[in-house]
Short mmCIF file of C-alpha atoms in Angstrom, two decimals:
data_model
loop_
_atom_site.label_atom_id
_atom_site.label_comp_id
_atom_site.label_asym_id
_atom_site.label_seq_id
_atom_site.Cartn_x
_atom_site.Cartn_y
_atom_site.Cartn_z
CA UNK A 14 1.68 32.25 -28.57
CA UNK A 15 -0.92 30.94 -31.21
CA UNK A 16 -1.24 27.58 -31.85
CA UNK A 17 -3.53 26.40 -34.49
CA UNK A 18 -4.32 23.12 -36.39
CA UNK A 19 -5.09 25.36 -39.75
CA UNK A 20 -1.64 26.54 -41.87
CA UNK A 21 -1.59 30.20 -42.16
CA UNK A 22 -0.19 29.90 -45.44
CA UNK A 23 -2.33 27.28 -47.18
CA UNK A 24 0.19 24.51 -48.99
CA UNK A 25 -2.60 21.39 -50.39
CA UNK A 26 0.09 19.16 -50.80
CA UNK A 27 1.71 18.94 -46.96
CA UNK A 28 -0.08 17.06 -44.33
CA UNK A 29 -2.23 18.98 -41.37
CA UNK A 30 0.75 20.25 -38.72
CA UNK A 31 0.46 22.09 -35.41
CA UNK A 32 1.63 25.86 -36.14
CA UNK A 33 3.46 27.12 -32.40
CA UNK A 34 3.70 30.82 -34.03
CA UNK A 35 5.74 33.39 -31.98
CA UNK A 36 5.01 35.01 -28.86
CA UNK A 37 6.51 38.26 -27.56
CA UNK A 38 9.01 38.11 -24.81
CA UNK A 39 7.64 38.66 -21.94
CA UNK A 40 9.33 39.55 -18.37
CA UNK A 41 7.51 36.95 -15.68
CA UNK A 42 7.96 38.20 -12.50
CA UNK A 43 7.54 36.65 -9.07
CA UNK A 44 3.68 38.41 -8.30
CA UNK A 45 5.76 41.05 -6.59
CA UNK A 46 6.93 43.09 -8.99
CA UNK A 47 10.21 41.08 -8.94
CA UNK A 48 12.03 39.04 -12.38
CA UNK A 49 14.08 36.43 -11.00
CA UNK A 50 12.10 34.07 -13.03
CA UNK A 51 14.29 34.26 -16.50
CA UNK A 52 12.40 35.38 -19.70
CA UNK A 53 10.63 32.72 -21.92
CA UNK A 54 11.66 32.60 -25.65
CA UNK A 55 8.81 31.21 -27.90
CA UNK A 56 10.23 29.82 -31.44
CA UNK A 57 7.85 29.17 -34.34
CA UNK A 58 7.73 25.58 -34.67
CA UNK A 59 5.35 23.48 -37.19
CA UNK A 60 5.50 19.55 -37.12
CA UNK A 61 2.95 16.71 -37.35
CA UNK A 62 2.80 14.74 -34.60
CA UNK A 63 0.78 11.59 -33.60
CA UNK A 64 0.57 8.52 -30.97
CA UNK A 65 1.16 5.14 -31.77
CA UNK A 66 -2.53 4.80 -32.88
CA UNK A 67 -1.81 7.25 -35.74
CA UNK A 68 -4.40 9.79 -34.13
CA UNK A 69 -2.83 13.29 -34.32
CA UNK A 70 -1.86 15.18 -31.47
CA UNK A 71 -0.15 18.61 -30.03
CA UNK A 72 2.89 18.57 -28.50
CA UNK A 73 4.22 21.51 -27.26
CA UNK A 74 7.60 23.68 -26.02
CA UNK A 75 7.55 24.64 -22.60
CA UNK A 76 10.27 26.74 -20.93
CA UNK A 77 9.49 26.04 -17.57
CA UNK A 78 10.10 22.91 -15.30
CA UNK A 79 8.21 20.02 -15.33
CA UNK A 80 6.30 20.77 -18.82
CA UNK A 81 6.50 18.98 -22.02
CA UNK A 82 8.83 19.35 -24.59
CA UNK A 83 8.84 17.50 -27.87
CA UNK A 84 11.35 16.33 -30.02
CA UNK A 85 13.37 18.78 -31.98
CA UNK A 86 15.35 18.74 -35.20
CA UNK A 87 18.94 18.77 -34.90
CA UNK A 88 20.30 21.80 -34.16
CA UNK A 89 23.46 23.14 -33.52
CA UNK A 90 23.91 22.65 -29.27
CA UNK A 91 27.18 23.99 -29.16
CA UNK A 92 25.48 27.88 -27.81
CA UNK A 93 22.23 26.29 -26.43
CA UNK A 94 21.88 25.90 -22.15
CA UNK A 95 21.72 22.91 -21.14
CA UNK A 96 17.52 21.87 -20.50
CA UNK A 97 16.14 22.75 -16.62
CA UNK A 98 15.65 19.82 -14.27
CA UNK A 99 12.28 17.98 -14.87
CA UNK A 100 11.63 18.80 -18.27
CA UNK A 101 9.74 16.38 -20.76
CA UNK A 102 11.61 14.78 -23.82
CA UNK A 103 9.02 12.61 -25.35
CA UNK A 104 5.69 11.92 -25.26
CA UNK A 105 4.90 7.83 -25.56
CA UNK A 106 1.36 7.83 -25.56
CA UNK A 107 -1.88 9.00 -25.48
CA UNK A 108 -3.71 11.70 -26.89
CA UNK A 109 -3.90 15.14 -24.56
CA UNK A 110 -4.91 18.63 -24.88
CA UNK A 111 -2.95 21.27 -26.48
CA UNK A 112 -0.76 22.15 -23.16
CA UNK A 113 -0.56 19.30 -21.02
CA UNK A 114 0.11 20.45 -17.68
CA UNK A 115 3.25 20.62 -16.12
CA UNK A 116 4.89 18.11 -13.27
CA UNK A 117 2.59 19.17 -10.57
CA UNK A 118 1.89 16.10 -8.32
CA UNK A 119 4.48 13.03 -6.85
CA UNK A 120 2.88 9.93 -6.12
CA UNK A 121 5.46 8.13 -4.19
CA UNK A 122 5.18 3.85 -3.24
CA UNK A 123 7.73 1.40 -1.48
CA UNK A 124 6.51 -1.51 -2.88
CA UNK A 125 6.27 -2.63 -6.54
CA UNK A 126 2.55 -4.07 -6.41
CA UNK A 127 1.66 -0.26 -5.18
CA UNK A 128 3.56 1.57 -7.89
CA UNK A 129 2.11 -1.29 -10.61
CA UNK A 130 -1.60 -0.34 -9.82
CA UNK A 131 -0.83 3.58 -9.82
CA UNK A 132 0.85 2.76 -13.06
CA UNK A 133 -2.11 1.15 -14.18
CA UNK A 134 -4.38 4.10 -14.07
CA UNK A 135 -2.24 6.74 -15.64
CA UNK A 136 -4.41 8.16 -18.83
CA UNK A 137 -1.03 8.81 -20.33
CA UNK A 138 2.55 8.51 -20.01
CA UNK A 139 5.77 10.05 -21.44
CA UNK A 140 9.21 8.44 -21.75
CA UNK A 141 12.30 9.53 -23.05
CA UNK A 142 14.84 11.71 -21.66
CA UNK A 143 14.35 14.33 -18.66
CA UNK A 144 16.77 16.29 -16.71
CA UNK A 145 16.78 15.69 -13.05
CA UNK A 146 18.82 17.90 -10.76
CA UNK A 147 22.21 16.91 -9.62
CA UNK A 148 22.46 14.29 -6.89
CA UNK A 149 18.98 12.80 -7.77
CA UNK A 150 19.45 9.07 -7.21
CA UNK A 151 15.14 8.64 -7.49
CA UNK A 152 13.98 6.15 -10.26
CA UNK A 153 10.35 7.99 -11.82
CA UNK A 154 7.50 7.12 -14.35
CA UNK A 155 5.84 10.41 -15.72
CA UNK A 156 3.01 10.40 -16.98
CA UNK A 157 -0.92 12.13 -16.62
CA UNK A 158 -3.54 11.74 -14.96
CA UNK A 159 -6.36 13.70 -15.47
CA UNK A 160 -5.54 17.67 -15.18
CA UNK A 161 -2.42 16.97 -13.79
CA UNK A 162 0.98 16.28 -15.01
CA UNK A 163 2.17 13.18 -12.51
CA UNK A 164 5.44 11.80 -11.52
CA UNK A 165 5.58 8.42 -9.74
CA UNK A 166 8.69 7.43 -7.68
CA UNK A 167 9.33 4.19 -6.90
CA UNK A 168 10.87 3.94 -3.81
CA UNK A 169 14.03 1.52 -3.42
CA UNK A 170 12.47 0.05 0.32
CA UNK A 171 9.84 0.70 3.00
CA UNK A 172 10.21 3.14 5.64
CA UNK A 173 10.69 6.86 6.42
CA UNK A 174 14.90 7.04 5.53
CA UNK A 175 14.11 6.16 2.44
CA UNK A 176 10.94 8.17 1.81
CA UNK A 177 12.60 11.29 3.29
CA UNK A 178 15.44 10.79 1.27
CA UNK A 179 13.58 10.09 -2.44
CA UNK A 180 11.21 13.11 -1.22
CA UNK A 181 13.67 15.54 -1.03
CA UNK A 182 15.55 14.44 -4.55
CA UNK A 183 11.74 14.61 -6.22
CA UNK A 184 11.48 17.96 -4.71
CA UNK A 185 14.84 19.43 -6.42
CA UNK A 186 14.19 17.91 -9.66
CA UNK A 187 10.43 18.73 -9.96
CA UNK A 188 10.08 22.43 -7.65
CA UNK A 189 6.91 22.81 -8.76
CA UNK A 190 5.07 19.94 -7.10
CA UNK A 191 1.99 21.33 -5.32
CA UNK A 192 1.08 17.61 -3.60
CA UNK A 193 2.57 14.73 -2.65
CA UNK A 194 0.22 11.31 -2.26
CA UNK A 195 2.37 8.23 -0.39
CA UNK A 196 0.22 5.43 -1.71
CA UNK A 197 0.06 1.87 -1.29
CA UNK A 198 -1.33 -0.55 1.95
CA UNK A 199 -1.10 -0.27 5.52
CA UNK A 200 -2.44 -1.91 9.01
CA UNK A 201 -5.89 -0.73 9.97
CA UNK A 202 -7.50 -0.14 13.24
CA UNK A 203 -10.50 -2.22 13.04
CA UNK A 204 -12.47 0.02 15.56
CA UNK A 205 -11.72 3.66 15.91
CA UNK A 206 -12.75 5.59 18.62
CA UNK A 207 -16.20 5.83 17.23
CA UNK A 208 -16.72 2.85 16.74
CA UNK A 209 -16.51 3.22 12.61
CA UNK A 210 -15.76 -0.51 11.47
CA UNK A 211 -12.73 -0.74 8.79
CA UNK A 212 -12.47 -3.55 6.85
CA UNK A 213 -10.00 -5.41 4.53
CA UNK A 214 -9.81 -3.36 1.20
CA UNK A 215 -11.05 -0.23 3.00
CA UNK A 216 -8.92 3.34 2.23
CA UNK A 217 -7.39 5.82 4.64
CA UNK A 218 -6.55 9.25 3.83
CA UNK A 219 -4.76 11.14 6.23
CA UNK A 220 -5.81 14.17 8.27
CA UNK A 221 -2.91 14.12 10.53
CA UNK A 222 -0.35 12.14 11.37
CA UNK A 223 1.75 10.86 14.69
CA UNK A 224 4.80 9.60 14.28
CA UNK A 225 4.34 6.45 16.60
CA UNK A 226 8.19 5.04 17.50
CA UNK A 227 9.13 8.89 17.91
CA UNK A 228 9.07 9.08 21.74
CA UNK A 229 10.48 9.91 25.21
CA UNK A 230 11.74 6.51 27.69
CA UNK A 231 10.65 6.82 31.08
CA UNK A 232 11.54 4.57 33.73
CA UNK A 233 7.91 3.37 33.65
CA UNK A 234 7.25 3.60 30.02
CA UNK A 235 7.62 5.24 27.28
CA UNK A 236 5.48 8.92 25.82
CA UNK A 237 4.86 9.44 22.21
CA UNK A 238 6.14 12.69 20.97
CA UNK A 239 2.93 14.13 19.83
CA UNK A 240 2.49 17.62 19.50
CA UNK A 241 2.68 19.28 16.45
CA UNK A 242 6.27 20.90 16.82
CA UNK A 243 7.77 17.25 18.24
CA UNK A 244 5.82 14.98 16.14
CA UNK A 245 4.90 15.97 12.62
CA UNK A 246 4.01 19.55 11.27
CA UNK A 247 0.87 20.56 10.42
CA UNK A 248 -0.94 20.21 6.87
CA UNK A 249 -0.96 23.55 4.43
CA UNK A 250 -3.95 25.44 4.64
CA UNK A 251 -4.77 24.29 0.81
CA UNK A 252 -5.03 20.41 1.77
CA UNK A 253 -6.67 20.84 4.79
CA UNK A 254 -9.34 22.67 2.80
CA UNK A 255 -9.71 20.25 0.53
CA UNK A 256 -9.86 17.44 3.03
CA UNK A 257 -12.49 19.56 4.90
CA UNK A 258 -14.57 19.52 1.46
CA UNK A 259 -14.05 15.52 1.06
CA UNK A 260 -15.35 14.41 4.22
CA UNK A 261 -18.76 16.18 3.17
CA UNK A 262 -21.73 13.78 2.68
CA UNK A 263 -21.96 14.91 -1.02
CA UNK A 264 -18.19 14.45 -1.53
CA UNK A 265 -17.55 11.62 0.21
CA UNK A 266 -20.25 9.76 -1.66
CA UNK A 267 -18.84 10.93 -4.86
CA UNK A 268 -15.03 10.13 -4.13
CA UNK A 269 -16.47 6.64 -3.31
CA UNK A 270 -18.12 5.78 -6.49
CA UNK A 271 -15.37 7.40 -8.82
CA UNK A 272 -13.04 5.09 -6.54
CA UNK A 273 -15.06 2.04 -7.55
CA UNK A 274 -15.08 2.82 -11.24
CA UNK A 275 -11.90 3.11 -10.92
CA UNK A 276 -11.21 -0.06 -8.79
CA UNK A 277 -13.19 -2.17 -11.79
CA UNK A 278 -10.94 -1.22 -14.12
CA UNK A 279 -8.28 -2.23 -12.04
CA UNK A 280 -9.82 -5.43 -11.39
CA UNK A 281 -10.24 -6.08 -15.33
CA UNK A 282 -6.65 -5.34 -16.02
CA UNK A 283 -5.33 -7.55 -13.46
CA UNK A 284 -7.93 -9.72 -11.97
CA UNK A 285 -8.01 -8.30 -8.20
CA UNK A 286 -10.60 -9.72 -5.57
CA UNK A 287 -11.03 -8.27 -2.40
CA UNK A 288 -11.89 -10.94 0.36
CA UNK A 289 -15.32 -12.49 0.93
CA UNK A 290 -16.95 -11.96 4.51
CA UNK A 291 -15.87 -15.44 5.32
CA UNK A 292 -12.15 -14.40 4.45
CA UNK A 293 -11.82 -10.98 6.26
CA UNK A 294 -11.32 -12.48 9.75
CA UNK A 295 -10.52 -9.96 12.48
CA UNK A 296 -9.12 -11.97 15.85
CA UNK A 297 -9.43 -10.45 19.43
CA UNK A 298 -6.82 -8.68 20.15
CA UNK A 299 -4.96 -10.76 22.73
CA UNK A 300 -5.67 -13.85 20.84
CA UNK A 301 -1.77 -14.57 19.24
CA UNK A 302 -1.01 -16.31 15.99
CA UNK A 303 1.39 -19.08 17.87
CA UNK A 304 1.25 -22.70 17.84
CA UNK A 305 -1.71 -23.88 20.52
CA UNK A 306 -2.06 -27.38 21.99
CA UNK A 307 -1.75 -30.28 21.22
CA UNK A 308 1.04 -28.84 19.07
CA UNK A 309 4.34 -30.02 20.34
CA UNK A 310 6.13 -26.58 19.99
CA UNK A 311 8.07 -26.56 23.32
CA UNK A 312 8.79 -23.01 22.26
CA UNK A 313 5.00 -21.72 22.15
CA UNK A 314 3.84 -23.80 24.46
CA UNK A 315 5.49 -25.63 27.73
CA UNK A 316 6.19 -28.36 29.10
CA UNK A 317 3.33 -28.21 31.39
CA UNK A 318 1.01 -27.91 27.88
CA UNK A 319 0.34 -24.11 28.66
CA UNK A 320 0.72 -21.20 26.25
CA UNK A 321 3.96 -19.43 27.01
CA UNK A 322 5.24 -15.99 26.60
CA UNK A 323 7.32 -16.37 24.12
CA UNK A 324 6.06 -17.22 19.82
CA UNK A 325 9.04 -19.38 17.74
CA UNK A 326 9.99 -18.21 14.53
CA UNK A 327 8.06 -21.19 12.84
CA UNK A 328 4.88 -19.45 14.16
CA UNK A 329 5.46 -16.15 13.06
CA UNK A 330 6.01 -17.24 9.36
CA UNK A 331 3.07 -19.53 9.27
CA UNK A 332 -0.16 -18.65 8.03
CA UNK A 333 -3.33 -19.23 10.50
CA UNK A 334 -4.79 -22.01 8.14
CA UNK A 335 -1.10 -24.11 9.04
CA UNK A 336 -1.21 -22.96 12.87
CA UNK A 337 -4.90 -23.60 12.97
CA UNK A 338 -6.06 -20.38 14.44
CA UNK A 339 -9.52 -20.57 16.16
CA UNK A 340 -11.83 -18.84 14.20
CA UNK A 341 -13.98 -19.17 17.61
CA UNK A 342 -11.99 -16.26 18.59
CA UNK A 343 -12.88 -14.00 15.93
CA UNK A 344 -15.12 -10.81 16.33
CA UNK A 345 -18.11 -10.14 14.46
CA UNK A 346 -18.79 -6.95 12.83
CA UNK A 347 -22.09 -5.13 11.91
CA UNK A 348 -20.94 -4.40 8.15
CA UNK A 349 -19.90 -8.19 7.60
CA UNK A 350 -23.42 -9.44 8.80
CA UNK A 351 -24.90 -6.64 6.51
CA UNK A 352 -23.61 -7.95 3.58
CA UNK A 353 -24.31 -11.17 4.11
CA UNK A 354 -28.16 -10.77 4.37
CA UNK A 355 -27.39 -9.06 1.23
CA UNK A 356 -28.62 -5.24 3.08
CA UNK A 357 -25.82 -3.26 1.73
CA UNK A 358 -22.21 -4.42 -0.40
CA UNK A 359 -18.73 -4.67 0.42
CA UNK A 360 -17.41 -1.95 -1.49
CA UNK A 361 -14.64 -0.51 0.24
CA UNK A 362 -15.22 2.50 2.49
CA UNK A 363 -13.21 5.56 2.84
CA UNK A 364 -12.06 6.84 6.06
CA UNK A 365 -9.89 10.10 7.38
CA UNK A 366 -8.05 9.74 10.56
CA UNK A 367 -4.70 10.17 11.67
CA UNK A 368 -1.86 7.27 10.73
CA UNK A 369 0.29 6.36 13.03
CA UNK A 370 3.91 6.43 10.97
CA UNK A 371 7.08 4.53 11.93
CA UNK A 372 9.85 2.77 11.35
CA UNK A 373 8.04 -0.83 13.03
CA UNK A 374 5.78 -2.52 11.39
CA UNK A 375 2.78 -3.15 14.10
CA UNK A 376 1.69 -6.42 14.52
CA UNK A 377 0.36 -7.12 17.86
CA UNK A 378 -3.09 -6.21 18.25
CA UNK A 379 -2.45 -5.07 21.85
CA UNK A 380 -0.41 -2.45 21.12
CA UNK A 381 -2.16 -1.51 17.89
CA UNK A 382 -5.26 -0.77 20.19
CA UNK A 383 -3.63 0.78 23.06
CA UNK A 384 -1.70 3.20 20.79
CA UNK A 385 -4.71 4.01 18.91
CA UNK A 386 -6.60 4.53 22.35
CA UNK A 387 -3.82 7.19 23.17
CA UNK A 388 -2.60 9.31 19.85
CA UNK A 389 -6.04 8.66 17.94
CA UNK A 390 -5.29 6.51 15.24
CA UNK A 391 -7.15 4.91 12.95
CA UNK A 392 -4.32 3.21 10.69
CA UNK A 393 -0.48 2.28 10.66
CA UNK A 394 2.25 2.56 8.17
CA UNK A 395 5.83 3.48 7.32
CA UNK A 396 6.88 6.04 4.57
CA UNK A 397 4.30 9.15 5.19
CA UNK A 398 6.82 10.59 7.86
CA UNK A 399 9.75 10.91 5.76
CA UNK A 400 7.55 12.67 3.20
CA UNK A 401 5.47 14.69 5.64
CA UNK A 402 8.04 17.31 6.75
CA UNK A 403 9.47 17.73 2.79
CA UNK A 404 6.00 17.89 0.21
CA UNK A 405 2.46 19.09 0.94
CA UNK A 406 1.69 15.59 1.87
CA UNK A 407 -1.28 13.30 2.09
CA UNK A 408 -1.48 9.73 2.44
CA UNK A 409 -4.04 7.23 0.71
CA UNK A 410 -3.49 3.73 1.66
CA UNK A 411 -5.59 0.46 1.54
CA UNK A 412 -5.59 -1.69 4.18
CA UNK A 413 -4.07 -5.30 3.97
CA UNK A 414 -4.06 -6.74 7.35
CA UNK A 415 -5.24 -5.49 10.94
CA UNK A 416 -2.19 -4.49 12.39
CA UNK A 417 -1.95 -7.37 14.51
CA UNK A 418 0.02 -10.91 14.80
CA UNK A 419 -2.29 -12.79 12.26
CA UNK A 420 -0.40 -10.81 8.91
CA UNK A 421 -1.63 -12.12 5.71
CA UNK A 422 0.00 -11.07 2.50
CA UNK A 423 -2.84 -12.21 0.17
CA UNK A 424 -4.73 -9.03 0.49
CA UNK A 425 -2.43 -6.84 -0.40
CA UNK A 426 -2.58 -6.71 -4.15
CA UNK A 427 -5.99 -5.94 -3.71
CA UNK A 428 -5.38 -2.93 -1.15
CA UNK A 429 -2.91 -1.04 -3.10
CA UNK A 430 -5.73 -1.65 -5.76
CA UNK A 431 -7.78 0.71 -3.60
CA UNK A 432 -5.80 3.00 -2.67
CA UNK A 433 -4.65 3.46 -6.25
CA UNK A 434 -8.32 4.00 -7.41
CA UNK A 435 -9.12 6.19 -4.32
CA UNK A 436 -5.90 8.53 -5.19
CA UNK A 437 -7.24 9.02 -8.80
CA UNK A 438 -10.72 9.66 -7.75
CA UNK A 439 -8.91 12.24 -4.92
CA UNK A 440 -7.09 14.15 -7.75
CA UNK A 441 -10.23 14.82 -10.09
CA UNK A 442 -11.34 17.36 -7.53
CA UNK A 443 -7.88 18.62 -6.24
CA UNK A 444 -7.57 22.59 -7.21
CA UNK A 445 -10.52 22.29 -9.53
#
């Protein structure tokens, strides 16, 4: 193929066009001396093309899945194939190299906020018409980012029946996906086992995974299923390599600052705040968000004025300002104190462990610590299962709340913010 911004026949009068001259045929096989892969057929094509801004850009025809393909004159359809599954129609905006690459990487979110600060950080994105494989139900936004062609799926709910399901549609239409980020927030474990404090805003990528509501019931409890075989299979060789390279101390510190830019940008587009030291309150973990004397909740508390066992609906919906939660019975943390005598920042950290992945969502800060005791986690959440078994899968999530009874939705804007800017900054390196 030769592609050119020069005419090879001079004509003054036309405008500058992108020349696609021809290309031999050529027989691709399968790197072992195999050609089930059909041959490509290069026409010569010349056409200006720009973005909305006017600026001029290339555009070209791909012939295999997932690549762009721009907009060609009518022909005659009645003898031409019908386009392969993931192909490009039209490019919206932006203004890319002369072969942007082809669909290579899903990012896949449950919730809207997550997909809208992926979105966000797109450096381009395509609409128009593509061809998805029979049966795919999925709903996608295609765009770039960086190196790497990009499709997003938004998921139609949380948790792993729908991930698996919208995983293994994404996987017909787009074969040629190499990795698969789950993105968005999740529960953290505010201590792991050694004794690394996470905070509010803070990002977890996966290095394994345990797949926490997947267990045996014994008559005197119940055993998580966690070996590799029962539990979750094991990463590819490729990500673990990667993920090897990230935790480095040169790596790391770079992932963490590319994350920030990223995270300001974020934060001028749509005005996200992470929580001041006085906001991120972590309780002790036996300390319930219930009503507490004097209230006169006969449900929470009894007749005698004790607590009981039992937490009424009211309480569970309320926020800890309304129930009047002690902050007396918060816990302290070394980072927090830090930053207030103004010895390091908050900017959020970035941790590998193991999530925990289920269908529940965890909020009891008992069993959030005693399950993290036993299967080694360090944060909880509810689609990476469903992907895990399907892609080459890796999970970047930003944590909202502490996994425990004191919830509070206000943060999580700001942690799919994170995560968003922490999955960029994870893709400028991957198979660079």
């Amino acid at each position: 193929m030769l592609i050119t911004t020069h005419p090879l026949w001079p004509e003054p009068e036309t405008p500058s066009l992108i020349w696609v001259g021809p290309a031999p045929e050529i027989d691709s096989d399968d790197g072992m001396g195999g050609t089930d892969v059909p041959s490509r057929h290069y026409l010569p094509l010349s056409f200006p093309i720009q973005n909305r801004s006017g600026q001029e850009i290339i555009e070209i025809s791909g012939a295999s899945q997932g690549e762009i393909r721009p907009e060609q004159p009518e022909q005659d359809t009645s003898t031409q194939r019908a386009p392969e599954a993931g192909r490009l129609e039209s490019l919206q905006q932006g203004s890319f190299s002369s072969r942007p690459p082809q669909i290579d990487i899903a990012i896949l979110c449950a919730l809207t906020l997550e997909a809208d600060a992926v979105e966000s950080l797109f450096d381009g994105q395509w609409t128009g018409g593509y061809n998805r494989s029979e049966g795919d139900t999925n709903t996608y936004t295609l765009g770039i980012i960086g190196r790497h062609g990009v499709v997003l799926v938004h998921m139609p709910g949380m948790g792993t029946t729908y991930s698996a399901t919208v995983a293994t549609c994404c996987r017909s239409t787009f074969p040629r996906i190499s990795l698969a980020l789950v993105v968005g927030i999740c529960g953290g474990v505010p201590f792991f086992q050694d004794e690394t404090e996470l905070l509010l805003g803070d990002v977890v990528i996966s290095d394994g995974l345990v797949r926490y509501d997947f267990a045996r019931q014994y008559p005197d409890g119940c055993l998580i299923k966690n070996s590799v075989s029962e539990s979750a299979r094991k990463l590819p060789v490729e990500i673990l390599g990667y993920l090897a390279k990230l935790k480095g101390i040169n790596a790391r510190k770079n992932l963490r600052e590319r994350a920030a830019e990223y995270l300001t940008t974020l934060s001028k587009i749509h005005g996200v705040m992470g929580p001041s030291v006085e906001e991120d309150i972590l309780f002790e973990s036996t300390y319930r968000h219930r009503h507490h004397p004097p209230s006169s909740c006969n449900i929470c508390i009894g007749k005698s004025g004790e607590l009981t066992g039992m937490i009424c609906g009211v309480a569970r919906e309320a926020s800890c300002e309304d129930l009047k939660c002690d902050i007396g019975r918060s816990v302290p943390r070394k980072r927090q104190w830090e930053a207030g005598q103004n010895l390091t920042n908050l900017y959020p950290a970035v941790h590998f462990g193991k999530f925990g992945s289920g269908d529940k969502v965890m909020k009891s800060g008992e069993d959030r610590d005693r399950i993290a005791r036993s299967e080694g986690i360090i944060a909880f959440e509810m689609e990476g299962a469903g992907v895990w078994d399907t892609l080459p899968c890796v999970i970047i999530k930003g944590i909202c709340d502490y996994s425990d009874s004191h919830k509070d939705k206000r943060w999580q804007v700001y942690a799919a913010s994170t995560a968003a800017a922490c999955a960029k900054a994870f893709l400028e390196g991957w198979r660079q």
